[in-house]
Structures are given as structure tokens and as C-alpha cells.
Tab-separated table of C-alpha atoms in Angstrom:
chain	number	residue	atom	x	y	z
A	168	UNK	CA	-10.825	12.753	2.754
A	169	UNK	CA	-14.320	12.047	2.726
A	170	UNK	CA	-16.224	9.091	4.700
A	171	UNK	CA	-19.385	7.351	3.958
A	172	UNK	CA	-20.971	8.191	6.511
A	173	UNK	CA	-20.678	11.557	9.282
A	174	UNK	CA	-19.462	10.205	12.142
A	175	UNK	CA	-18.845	12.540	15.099
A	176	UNK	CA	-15.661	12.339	17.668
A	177	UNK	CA	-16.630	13.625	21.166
A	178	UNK	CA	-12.663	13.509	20.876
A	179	UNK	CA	-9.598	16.557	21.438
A	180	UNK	CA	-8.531	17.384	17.751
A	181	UNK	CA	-6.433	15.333	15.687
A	182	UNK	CA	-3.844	18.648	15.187
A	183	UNK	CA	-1.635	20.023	18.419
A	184	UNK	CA	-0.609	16.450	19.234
A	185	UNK	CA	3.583	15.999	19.012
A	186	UNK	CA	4.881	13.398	16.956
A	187	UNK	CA	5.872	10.909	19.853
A	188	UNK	CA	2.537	11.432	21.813
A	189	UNK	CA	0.426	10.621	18.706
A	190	UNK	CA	2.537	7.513	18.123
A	191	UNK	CA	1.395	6.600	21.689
A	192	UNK	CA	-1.891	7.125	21.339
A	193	UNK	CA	-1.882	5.554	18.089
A	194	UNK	CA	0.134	2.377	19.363
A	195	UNK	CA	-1.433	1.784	22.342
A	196	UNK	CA	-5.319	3.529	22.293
A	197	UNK	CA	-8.410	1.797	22.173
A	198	UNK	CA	-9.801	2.032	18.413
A	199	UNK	CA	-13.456	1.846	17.441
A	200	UNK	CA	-14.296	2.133	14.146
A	201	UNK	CA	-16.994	4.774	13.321
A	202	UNK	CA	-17.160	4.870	9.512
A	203	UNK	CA	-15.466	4.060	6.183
A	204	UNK	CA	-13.968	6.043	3.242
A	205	UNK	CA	-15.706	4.923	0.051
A	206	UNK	CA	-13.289	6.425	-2.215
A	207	UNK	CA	-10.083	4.299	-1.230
A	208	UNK	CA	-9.355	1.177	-3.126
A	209	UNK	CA	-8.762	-0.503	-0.176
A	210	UNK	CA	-10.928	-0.556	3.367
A	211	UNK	CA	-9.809	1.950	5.060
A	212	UNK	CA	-11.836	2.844	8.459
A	213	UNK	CA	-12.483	6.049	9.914
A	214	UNK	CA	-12.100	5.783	13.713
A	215	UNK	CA	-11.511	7.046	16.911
A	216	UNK	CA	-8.684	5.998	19.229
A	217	UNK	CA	-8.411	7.149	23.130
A	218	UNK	CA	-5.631	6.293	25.825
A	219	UNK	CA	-6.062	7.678	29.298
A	220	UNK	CA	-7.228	11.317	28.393
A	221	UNK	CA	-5.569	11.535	24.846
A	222	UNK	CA	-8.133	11.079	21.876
A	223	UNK	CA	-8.170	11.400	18.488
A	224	UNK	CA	-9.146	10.659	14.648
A	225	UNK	CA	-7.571	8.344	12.880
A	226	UNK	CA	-7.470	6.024	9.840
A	227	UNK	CA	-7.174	2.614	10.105
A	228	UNK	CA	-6.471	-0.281	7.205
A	229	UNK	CA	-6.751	-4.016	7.948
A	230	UNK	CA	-4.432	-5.806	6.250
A	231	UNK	CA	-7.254	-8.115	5.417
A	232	UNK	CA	-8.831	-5.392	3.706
A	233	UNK	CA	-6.200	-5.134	1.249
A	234	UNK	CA	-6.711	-6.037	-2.411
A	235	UNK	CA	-4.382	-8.513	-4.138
A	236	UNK	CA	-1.677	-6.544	-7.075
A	237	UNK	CA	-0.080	-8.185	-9.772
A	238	UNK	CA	3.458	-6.245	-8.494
A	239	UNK	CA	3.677	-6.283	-5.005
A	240	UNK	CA	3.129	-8.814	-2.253
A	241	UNK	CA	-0.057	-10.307	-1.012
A	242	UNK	CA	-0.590	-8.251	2.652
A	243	UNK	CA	2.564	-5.956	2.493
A	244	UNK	CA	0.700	-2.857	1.838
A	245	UNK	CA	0.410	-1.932	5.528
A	246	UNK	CA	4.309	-2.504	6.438
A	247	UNK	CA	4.636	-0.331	3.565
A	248	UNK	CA	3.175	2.382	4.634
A	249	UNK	CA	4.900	2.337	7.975
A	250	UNK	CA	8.280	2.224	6.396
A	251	UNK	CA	7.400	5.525	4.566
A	252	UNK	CA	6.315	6.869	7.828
A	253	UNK	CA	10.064	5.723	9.321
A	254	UNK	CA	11.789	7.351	6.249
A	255	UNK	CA	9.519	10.614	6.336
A	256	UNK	CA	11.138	10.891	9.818
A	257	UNK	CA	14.206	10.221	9.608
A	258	UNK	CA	14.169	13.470	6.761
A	259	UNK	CA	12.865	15.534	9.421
A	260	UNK	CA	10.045	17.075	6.946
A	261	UNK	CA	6.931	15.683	8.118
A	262	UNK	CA	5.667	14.858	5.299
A	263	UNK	CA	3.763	11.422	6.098
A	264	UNK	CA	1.381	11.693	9.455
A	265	UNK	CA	2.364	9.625	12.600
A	266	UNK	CA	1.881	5.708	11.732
A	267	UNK	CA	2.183	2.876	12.997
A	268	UNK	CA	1.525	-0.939	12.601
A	269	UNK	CA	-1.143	-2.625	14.966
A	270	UNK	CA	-3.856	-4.959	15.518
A	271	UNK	CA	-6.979	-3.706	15.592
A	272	UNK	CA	-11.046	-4.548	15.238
A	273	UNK	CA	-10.713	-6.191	11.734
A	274	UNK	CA	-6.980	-7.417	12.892
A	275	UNK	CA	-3.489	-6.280	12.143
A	276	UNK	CA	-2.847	-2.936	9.494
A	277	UNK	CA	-1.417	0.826	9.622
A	278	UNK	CA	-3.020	3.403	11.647
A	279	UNK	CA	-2.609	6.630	11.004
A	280	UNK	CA	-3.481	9.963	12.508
A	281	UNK	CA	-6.511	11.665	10.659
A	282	UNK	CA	-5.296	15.445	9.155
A	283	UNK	CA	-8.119	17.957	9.241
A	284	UNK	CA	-7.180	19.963	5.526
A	285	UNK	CA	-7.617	23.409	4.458
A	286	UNK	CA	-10.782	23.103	2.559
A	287	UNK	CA	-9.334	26.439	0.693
A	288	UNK	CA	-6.610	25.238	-0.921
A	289	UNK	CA	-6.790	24.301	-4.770
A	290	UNK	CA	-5.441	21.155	-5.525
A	291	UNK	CA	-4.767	21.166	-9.162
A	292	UNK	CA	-3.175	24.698	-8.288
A	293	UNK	CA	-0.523	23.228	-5.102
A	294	UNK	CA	0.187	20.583	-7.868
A	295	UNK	CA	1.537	22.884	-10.215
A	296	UNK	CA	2.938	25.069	-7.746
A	297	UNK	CA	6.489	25.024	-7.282
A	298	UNK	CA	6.489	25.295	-3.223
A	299	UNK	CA	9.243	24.154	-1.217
A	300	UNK	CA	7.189	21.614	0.460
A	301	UNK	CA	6.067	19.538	-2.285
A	302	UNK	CA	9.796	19.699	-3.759
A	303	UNK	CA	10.722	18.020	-0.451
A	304	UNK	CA	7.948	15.205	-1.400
A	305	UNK	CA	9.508	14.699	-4.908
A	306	UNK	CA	12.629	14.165	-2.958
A	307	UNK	CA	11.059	11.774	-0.714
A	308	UNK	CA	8.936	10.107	-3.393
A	309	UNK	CA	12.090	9.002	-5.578
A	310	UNK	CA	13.833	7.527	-2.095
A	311	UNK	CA	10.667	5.586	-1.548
A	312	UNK	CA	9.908	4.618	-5.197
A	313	UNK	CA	6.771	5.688	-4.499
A	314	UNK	CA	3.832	4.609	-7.359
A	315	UNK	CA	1.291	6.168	-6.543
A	316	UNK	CA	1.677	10.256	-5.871
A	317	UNK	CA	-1.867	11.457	-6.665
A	318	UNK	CA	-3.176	14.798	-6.140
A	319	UNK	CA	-5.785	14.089	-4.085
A	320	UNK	CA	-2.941	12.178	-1.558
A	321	UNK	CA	-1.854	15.611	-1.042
A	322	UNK	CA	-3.249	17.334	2.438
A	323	UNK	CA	-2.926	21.176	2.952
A	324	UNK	CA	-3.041	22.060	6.208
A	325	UNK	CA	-4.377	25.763	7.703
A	326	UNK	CA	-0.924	26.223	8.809
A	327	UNK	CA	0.489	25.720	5.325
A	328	UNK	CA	2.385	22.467	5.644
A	329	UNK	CA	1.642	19.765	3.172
A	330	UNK	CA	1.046	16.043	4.393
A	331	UNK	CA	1.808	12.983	1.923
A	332	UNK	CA	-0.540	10.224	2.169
A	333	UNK	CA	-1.405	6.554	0.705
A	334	UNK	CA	2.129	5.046	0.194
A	335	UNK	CA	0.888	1.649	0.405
A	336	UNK	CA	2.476	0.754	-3.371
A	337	UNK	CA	6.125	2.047	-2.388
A	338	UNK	CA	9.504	1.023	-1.970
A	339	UNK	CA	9.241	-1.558	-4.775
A	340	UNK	CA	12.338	-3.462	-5.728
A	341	UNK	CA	11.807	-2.230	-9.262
A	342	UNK	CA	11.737	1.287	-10.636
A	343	UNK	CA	7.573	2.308	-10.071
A	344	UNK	CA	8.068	6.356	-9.621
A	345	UNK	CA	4.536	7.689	-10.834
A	346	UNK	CA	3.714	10.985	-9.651
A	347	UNK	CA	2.006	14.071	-10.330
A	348	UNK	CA	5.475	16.370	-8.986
A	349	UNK	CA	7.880	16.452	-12.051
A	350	UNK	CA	8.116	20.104	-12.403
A	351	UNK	CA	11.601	19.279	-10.641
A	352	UNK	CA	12.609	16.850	-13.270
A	353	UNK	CA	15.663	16.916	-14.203
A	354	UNK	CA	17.405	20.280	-11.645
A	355	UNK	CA	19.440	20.031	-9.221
A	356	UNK	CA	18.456	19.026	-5.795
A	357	UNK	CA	18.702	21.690	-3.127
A	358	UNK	CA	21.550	21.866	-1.157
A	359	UNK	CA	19.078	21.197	2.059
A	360	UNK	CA	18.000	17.860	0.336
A	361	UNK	CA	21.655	16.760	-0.907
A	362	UNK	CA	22.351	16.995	3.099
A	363	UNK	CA	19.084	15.151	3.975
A	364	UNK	CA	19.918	12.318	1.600
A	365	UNK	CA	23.674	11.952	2.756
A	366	UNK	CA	21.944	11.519	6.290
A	367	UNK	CA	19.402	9.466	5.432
A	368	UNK	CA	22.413	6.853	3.554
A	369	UNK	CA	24.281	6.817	6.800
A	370	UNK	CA	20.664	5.537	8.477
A	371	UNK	CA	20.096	3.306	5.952
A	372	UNK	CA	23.342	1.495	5.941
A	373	UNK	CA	24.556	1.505	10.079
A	374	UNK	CA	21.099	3.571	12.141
A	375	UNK	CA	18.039	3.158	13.210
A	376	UNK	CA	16.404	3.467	10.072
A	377	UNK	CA	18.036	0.964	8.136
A	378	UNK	CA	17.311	-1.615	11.394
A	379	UNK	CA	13.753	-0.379	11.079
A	380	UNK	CA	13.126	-0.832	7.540
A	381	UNK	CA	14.899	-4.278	7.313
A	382	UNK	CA	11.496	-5.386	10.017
A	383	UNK	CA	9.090	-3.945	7.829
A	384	UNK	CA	9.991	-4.645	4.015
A	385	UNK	CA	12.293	-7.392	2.071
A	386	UNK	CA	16.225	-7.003	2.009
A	387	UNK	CA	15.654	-6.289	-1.671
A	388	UNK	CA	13.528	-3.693	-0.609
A	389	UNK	CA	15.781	-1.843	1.566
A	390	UNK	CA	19.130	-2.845	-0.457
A	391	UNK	CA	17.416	-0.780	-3.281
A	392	UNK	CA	16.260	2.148	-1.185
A	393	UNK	CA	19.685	3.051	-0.464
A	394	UNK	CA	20.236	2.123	-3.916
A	395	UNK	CA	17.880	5.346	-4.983
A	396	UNK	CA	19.397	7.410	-2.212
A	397	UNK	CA	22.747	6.768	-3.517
A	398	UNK	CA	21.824	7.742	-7.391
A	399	UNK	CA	19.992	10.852	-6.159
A	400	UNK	CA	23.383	12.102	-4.351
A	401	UNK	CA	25.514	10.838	-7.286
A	402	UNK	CA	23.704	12.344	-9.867
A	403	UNK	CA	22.754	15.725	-7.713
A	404	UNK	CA	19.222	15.807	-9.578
A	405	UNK	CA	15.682	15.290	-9.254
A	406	UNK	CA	14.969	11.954	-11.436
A	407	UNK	CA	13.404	12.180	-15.079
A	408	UNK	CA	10.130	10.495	-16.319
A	409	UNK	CA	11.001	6.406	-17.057
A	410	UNK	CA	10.311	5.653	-20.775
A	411	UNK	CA	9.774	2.206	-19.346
A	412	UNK	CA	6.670	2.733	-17.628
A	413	UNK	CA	4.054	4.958	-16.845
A	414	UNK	CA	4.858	8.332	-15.072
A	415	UNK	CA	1.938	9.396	-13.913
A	416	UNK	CA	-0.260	7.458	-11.511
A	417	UNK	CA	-3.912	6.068	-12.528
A	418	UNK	CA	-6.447	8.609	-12.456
């Protein structure tokens, strides 16, 4: 990620913090806004947030800030990313960065926490790769219909984990899957994911999750999430390219 301008944190660094104390500070920290990332479609502000002695980086996008799409609600691009958040989660692989919904300077929108990358890495190479970490994200791109799987929404991290970011034009009603990740197409899903997705349709239909989503997205929405979960487990493979519509995302 790049901003438009170089703005400077006298803040502790965004990596080290747990999950559930980054929601906190995220949830409840004072944001101020210190610069914004030219290269997103929508505004999305650079900024720090502190609570008590925690402090960190984040990103932050105003719903406001949002531009209008022919194929998904006015203003649901925020809740949407949250929801892929709550699903990312519930698989237990981390794959999404702690976010949350808020209000903040330019009113209510997601926060996220900021990932410092591993300047290193190749990104045209991890895409081709065939590591078990971005397997897990095809996995969790088909459950959240996600449209939008760029390369460059891809974070390597020093430690070699992979972060998934941007999901704002997910969980769509309608078959959307565009994404860079089909060199799974068509094989069988790991035995680790068939067990992931046979938790995550228990969620959906009688936990936390399902609850959860049901606050943040239409019952359309959520009916056809476990909808996808349910074909992935029937079928026991990774989905093929649509002939129906684009499969990879705009450049």
C-alpha cells in the first residue's frame, strides 16, 4: 500500500497486536486521519488510532466515500468488508486483518488494521505460486463470492503469512468469483478445508457467524453464502472459471 503523502506514526507497530486487542483498539481508539491512498477506487484514509497506551496504523473508509456500482448496493461496501473479516475468522486462517465497523472523522465505514508487507516478496511470483496459504484464500474467496481478488490485494508478511485485502465487492447474491487464484480450479479441496467448510455451515446456519452476518449483509446474502459453502462440500472441489462472466478481476 502506498499513501499520498508520508505520514509518520509516533505509534507501537501495527504487527505483535492479538486479534481481540486490535479489535479494541480499532473499535474503541481515537482515529485521526494522517493521509490518503491515491491508488484505491474508493477514499480510503491512512490513520492512526490510540486507546489508553495501545496505538496503531490503520485504514479507514467512510462509507460516504464510497462510489456508486451498477451490482451492489448504494453504501454496503463497508458492512461488506466486515462480514469477510467475521468469515475469515470463523476459518481460523487469518487471512483478512482485524476489522471492524465504526464511525469515524468523515462518519461511519470499516477500519482496518494497517499490515506492514515484505517489500521482498514478488507478487506476480506468490500469484503463481501454489502455497498453502493462498489455496486457503481460493477457499475463502469462493465462500465469500468474492469479485475482486487482485494481486496487488495480496500482503506478504516478513513472517510468511499472506493477508487478503479489499473485499468490499463480496458476498453478492449472484455468482461474481473473479480472481487471480485458479491454479486450484477444478482439484479437490484439502481435507483441512473440507473440515473448515463443514464448520463454517454449522456457523452459518445455528452460531455466531450466521447471527453476525445476518447484521451486516441481506438474507439473500447470507442464504447464498451457505449456499456456496454447501456446493464446495458437495462437490469436494475448488470451483471452475464461470463462462457467464468474467474470471479475472479488472486490471
Amino acid at each position: 500500500m502506498s499513501a499520498e503523502s508520508e505520514p509518520t506514526l509516533s505509534a507501537a507497530p501495527t504487527t505483535g497486536l492479538d486479534d481481540e486487542t486490535a479489535l479494541r483498539l480499532l473499535r474503541d481508539g481515537q482515529l485521526e486521519v494522517a493521509g490518503r491512498l491515491v491508488e484505491a477506487t474508493n477514499m480510503t484514509l491512512y490513520c492512526s488510532v490510540r486507546l489508553g497506551g495501545l496505538a496503531a496504523a490503520c485504514v479507514y473508509k467512510p462509507v460516504r466515500g464510497e462510489r456508486p456500482l451498477w451490482d451492489f448496493p448504494d453504501g454496503t461496501l463497508a458492512a461488506r468488508e466486515v462480514a469477510a473479516f467475521e468469515v475469515s475468522a470463523a476459518t481460523g486462517w487469518r487471512i483478512v486483518p482485524p476489522t471492524v465497523y465504526r464511525d469515524g472523522p468523515f462518519g461511519p465505514g470499516m477500519c482496518q488494521l494497517w499490515i506492514d508487507t515484505d517489500p521482498e516478496v514478488d507478487l506476480m511470483a506468490l500469484i503463481r505460486s501454489r502455497q498453502p496459504a493462498l489455496r486457503r484464500m481460493a477457499v475463502f474467496d469462493a465462500v465469500v463470492n468474492n469479485a475482486d481478488r487482485k494481486g496487488g490485494h495480496l500482503l506478504p508478511l516478513l513472517d510468511g503469512h499472506i493477508h487478503g485485502v479489499d473485499h468490499g465487492v463480496s458476498f453478492s447474491a449472484e455468482d461474481k468469483l473473479r480472481t487471480v487464484l485458479w491454479q486450484w480450479r477444478g482439484k479437490p479441496l484439502s481435507r483441512e478445508a473440507m473440515n473448515v467448510l463443514a464448520r463454517l455451515e454449522r456457523d452459518l446456519e445455528q452460531g455466531r457467524l450466521g447471527r453476525r452476518l445476518r447484521e451486516l449483509l441481506t438474507l439473500a446474502e447470507v442464504e447464498a453464502t451457505w449456499s456456496r459453502v454447501r456446493r464446495l462440500l458437495d462437490t469436494g472441489l475448488h470451483p471452475l472459471p464461470s463462462q457467464d462472466w468474467p474470471a479475472l478481476p479488472w486490471p
